[in-house]
XYZ file of N, CA, C and O in Angstrom:
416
model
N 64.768 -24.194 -45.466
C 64.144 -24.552 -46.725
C 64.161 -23.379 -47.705
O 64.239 -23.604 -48.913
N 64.102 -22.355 -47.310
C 63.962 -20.850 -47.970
C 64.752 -21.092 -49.248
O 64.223 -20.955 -50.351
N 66.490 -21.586 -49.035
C 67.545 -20.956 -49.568
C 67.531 -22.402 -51.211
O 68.102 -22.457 -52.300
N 66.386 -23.429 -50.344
C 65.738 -24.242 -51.543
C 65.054 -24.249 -52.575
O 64.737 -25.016 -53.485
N 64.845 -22.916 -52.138
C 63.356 -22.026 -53.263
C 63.982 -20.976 -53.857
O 64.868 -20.248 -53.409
N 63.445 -20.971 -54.889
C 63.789 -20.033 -56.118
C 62.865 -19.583 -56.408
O 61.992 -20.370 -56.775
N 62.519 -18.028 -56.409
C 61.000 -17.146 -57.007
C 61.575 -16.787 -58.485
O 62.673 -16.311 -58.775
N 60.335 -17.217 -59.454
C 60.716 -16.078 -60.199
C 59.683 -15.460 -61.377
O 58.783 -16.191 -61.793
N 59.786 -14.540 -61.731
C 59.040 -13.890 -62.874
C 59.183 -14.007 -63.915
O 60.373 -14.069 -64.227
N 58.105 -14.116 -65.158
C 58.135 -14.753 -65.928
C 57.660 -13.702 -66.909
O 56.519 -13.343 -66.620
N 58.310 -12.898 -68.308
C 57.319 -11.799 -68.636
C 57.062 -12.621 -70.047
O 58.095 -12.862 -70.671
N 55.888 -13.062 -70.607
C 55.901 -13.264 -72.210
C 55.575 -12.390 -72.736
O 55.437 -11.360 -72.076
N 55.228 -12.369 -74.503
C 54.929 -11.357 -75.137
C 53.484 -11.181 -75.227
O 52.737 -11.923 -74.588
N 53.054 -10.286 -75.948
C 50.932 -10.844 -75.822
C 50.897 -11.602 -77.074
O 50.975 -11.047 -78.169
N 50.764 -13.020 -76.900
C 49.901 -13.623 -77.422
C 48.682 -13.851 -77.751
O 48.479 -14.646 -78.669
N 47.439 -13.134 -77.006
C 46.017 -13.529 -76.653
C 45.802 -13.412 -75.830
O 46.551 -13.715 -74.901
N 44.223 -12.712 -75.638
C 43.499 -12.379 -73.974
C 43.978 -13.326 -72.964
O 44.455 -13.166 -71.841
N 43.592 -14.849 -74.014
C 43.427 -16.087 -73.056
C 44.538 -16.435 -72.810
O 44.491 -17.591 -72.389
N 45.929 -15.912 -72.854
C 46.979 -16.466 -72.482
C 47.570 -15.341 -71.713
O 47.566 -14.158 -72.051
N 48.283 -16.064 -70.203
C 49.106 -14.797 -69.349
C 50.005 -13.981 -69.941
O 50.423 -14.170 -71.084
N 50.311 -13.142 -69.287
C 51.399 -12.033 -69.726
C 52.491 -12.379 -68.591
O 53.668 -12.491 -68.936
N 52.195 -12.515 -67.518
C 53.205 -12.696 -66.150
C 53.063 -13.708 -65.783
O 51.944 -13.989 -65.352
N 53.869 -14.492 -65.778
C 53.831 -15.726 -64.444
C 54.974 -15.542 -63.116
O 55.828 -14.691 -63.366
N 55.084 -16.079 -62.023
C 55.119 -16.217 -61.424
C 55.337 -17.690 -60.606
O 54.343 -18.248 -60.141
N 56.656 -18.280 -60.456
C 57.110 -19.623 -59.686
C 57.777 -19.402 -58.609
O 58.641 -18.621 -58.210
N 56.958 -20.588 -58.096
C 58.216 -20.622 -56.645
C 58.946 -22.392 -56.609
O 58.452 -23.473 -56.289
N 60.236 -22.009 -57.074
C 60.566 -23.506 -57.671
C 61.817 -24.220 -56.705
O 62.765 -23.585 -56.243
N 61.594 -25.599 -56.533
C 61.963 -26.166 -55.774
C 63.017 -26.785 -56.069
O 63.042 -27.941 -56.492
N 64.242 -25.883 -55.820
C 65.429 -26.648 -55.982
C 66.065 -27.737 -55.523
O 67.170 -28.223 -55.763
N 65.276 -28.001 -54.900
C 65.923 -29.582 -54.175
C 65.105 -31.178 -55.146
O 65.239 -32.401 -55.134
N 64.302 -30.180 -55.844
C 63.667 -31.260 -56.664
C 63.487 -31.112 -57.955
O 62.363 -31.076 -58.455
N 64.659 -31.005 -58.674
C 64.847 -30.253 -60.109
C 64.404 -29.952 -60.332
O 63.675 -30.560 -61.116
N 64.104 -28.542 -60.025
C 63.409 -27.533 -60.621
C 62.273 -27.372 -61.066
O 61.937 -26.807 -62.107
N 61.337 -28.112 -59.895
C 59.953 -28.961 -60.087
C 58.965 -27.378 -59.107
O 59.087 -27.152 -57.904
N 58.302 -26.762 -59.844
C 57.538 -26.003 -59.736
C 56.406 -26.303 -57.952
O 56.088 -27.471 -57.732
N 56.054 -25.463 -57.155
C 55.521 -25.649 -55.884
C 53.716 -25.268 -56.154
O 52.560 -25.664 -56.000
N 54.898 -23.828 -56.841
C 53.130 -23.134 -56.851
C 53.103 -22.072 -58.013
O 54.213 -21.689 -58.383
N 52.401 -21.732 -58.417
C 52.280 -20.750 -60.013
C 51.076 -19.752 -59.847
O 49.884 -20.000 -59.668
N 51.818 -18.397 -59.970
C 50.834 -17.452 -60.352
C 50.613 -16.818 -62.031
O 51.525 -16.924 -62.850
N 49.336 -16.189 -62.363
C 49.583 -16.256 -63.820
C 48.870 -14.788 -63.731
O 48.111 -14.368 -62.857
N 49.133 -14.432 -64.378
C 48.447 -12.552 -64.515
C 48.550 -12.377 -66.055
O 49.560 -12.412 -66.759
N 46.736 -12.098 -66.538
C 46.314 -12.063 -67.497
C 46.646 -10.748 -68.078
O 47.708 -10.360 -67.593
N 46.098 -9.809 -69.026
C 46.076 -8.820 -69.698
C 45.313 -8.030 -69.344
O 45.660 -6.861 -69.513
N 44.166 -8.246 -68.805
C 42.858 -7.181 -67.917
C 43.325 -7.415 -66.176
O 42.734 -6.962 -65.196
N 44.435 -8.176 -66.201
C 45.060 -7.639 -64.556
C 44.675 -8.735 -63.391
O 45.114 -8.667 -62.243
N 43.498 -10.084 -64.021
C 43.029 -11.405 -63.428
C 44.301 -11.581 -63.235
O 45.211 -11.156 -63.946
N 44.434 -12.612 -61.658
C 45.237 -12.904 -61.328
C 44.475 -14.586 -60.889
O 43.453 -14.758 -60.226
N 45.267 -15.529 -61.440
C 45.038 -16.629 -61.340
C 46.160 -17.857 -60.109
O 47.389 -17.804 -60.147
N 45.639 -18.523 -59.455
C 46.692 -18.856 -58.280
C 46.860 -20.482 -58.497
O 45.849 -21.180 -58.427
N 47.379 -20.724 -58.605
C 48.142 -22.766 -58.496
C 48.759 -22.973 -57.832
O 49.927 -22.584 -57.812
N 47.907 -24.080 -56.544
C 49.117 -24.745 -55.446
C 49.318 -25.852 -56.108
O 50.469 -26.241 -55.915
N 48.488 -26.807 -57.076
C 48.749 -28.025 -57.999
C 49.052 -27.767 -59.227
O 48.182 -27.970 -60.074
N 50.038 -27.381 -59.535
C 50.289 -26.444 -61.437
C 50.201 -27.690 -62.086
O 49.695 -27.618 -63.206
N 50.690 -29.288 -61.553
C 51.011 -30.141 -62.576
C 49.648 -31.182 -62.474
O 49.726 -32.239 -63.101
N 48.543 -30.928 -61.782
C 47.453 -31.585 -62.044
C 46.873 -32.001 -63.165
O 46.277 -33.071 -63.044
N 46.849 -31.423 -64.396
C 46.413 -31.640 -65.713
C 47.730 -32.184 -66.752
O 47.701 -32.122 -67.981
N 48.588 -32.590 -66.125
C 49.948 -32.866 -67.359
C 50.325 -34.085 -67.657
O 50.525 -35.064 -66.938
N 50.404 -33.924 -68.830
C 50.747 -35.892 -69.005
C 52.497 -35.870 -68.594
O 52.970 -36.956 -68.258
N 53.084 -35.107 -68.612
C 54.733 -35.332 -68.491
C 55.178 -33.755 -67.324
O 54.860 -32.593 -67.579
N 55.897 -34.194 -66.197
C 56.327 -33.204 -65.858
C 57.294 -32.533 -66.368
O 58.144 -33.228 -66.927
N 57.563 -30.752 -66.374
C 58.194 -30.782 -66.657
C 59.391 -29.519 -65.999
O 58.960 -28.378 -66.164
N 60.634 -29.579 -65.378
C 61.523 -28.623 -64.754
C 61.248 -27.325 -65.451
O 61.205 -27.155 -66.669
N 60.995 -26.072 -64.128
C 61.763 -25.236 -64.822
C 62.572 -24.447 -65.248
O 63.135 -24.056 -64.225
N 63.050 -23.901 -66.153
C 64.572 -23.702 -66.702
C 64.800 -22.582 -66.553
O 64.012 -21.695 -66.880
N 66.329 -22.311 -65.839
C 66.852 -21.330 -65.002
C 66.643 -19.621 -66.007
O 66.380 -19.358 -67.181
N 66.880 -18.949 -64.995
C 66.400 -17.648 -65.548
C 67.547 -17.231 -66.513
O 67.450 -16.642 -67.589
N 68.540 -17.633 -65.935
C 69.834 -18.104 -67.470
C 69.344 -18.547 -68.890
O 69.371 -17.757 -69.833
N 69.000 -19.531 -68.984
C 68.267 -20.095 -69.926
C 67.133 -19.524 -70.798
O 66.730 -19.735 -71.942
N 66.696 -18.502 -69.520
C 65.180 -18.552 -70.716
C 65.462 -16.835 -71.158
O 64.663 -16.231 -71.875
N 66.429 -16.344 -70.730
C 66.788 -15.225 -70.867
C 67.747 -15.318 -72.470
O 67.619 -14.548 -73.421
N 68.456 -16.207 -72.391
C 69.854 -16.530 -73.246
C 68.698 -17.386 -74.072
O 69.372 -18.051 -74.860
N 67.412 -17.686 -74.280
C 66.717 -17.742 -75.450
C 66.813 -19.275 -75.681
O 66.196 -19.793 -76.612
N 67.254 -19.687 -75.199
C 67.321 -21.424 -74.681
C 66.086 -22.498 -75.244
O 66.010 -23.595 -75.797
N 65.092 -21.321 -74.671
C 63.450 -21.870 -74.352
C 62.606 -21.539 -75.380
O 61.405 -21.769 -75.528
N 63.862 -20.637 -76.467
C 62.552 -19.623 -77.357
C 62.760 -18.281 -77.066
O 63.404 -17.774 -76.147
N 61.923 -17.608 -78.267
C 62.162 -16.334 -78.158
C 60.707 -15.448 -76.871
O 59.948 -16.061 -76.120
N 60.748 -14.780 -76.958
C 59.478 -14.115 -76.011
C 59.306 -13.729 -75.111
O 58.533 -12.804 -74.860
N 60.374 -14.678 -73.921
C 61.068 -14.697 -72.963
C 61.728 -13.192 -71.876
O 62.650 -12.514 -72.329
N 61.163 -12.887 -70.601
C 62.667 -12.373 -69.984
C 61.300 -12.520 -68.697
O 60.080 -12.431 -68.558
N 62.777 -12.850 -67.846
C 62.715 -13.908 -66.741
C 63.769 -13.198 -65.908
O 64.895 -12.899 -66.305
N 63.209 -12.941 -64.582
C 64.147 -12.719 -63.267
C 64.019 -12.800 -61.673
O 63.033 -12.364 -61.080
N 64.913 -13.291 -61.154
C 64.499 -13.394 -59.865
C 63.916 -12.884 -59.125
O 64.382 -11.745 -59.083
N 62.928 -12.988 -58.269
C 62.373 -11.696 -57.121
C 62.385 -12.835 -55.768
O 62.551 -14.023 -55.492
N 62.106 -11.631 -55.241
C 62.217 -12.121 -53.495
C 60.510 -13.286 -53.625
O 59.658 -13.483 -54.491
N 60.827 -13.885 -51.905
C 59.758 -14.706 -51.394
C 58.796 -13.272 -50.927
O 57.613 -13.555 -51.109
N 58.885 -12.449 -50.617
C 57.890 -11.734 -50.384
C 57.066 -11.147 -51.417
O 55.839 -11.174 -51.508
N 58.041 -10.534 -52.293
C 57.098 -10.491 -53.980
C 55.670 -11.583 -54.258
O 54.450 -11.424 -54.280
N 56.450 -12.535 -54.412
C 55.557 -13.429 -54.611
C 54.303 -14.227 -53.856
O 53.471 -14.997 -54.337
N 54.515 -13.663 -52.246
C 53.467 -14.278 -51.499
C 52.613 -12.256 -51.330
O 51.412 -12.018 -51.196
N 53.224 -11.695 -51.372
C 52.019 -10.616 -51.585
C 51.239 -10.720 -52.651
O 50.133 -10.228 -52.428
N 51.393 -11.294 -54.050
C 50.488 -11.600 -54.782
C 49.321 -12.520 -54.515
O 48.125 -12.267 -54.662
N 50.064 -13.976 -53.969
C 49.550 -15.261 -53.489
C 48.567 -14.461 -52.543
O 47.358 -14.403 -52.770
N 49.009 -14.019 -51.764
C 47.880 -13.561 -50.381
C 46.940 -12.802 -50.523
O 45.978 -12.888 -49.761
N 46.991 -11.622 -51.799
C 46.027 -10.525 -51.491
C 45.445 -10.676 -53.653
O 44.672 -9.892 -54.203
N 45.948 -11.547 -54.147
C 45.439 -12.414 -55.615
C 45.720 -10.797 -56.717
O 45.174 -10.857 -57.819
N 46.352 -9.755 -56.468
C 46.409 -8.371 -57.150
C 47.848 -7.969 -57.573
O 48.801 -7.639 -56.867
N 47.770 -8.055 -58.569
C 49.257 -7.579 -59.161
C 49.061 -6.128 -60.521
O 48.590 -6.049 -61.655
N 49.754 -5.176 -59.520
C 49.561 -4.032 -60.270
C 50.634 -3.465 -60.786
O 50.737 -2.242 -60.686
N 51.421 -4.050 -61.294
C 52.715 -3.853 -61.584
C 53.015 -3.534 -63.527
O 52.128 -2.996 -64.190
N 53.698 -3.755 -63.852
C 53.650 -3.757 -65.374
C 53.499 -5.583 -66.002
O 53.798 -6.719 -65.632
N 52.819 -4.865 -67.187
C 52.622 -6.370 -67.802
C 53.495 -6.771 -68.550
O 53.462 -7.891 -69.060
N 54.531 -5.819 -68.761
C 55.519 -6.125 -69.638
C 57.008 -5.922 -69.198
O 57.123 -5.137 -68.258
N 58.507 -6.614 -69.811
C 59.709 -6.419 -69.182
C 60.336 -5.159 -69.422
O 61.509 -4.947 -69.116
N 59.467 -4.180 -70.047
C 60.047 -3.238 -70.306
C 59.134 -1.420 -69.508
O 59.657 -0.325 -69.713
């Protein structure tokens, strides 16, 4: 199932306290690109965890390859890249991401 999953990082620009700086997917390629689980890392370093990301949505929606959101596809704001399954479950497991908030 591993080689079904796609991790990846998500950097936006700062918009607002109340909006993340990092996200974090683990996306399910066997089901277009239909999201599993979502981490979100705020600006003061909260780390927020989603095993149901699409509980509140009126429309699902795929998400779009790190090609895409890089090559500006999605909008500007964007940069997006792969990381390992372990990246992403050391966050999931221990809820702390001390890394940079930004792609640069």
């Amino acid at each position: 199932m591993e080689s079904e999953i796609e991790y990846i990082k998500l950097f936006m620009e700062y918009e607002s306290d109340d909006l993340p700086l990092v996200y974090f997917y683990e996306v399910n390629l066997q089901d277009n690109r239909f999201i599993l689980r979502e981490i979100e890392v705020f600006i003061d370093r909260t780390v927020k965890l989603d095993d149901d990301p699409y509980r509140e949505v009126i429309e699902m929606c795929p998400i779009p390859t790190v090609d895409e959101l890089n090559a500006k596809v999605w909008g500007e704001g964007f940069y997006a890249k792969i990381i390992s399954k372990e990246e992403f479950e050391e966050i999931w497991n221990t809820g702390i991401y001390n890394e940079s908030l930004t792609a640069t």
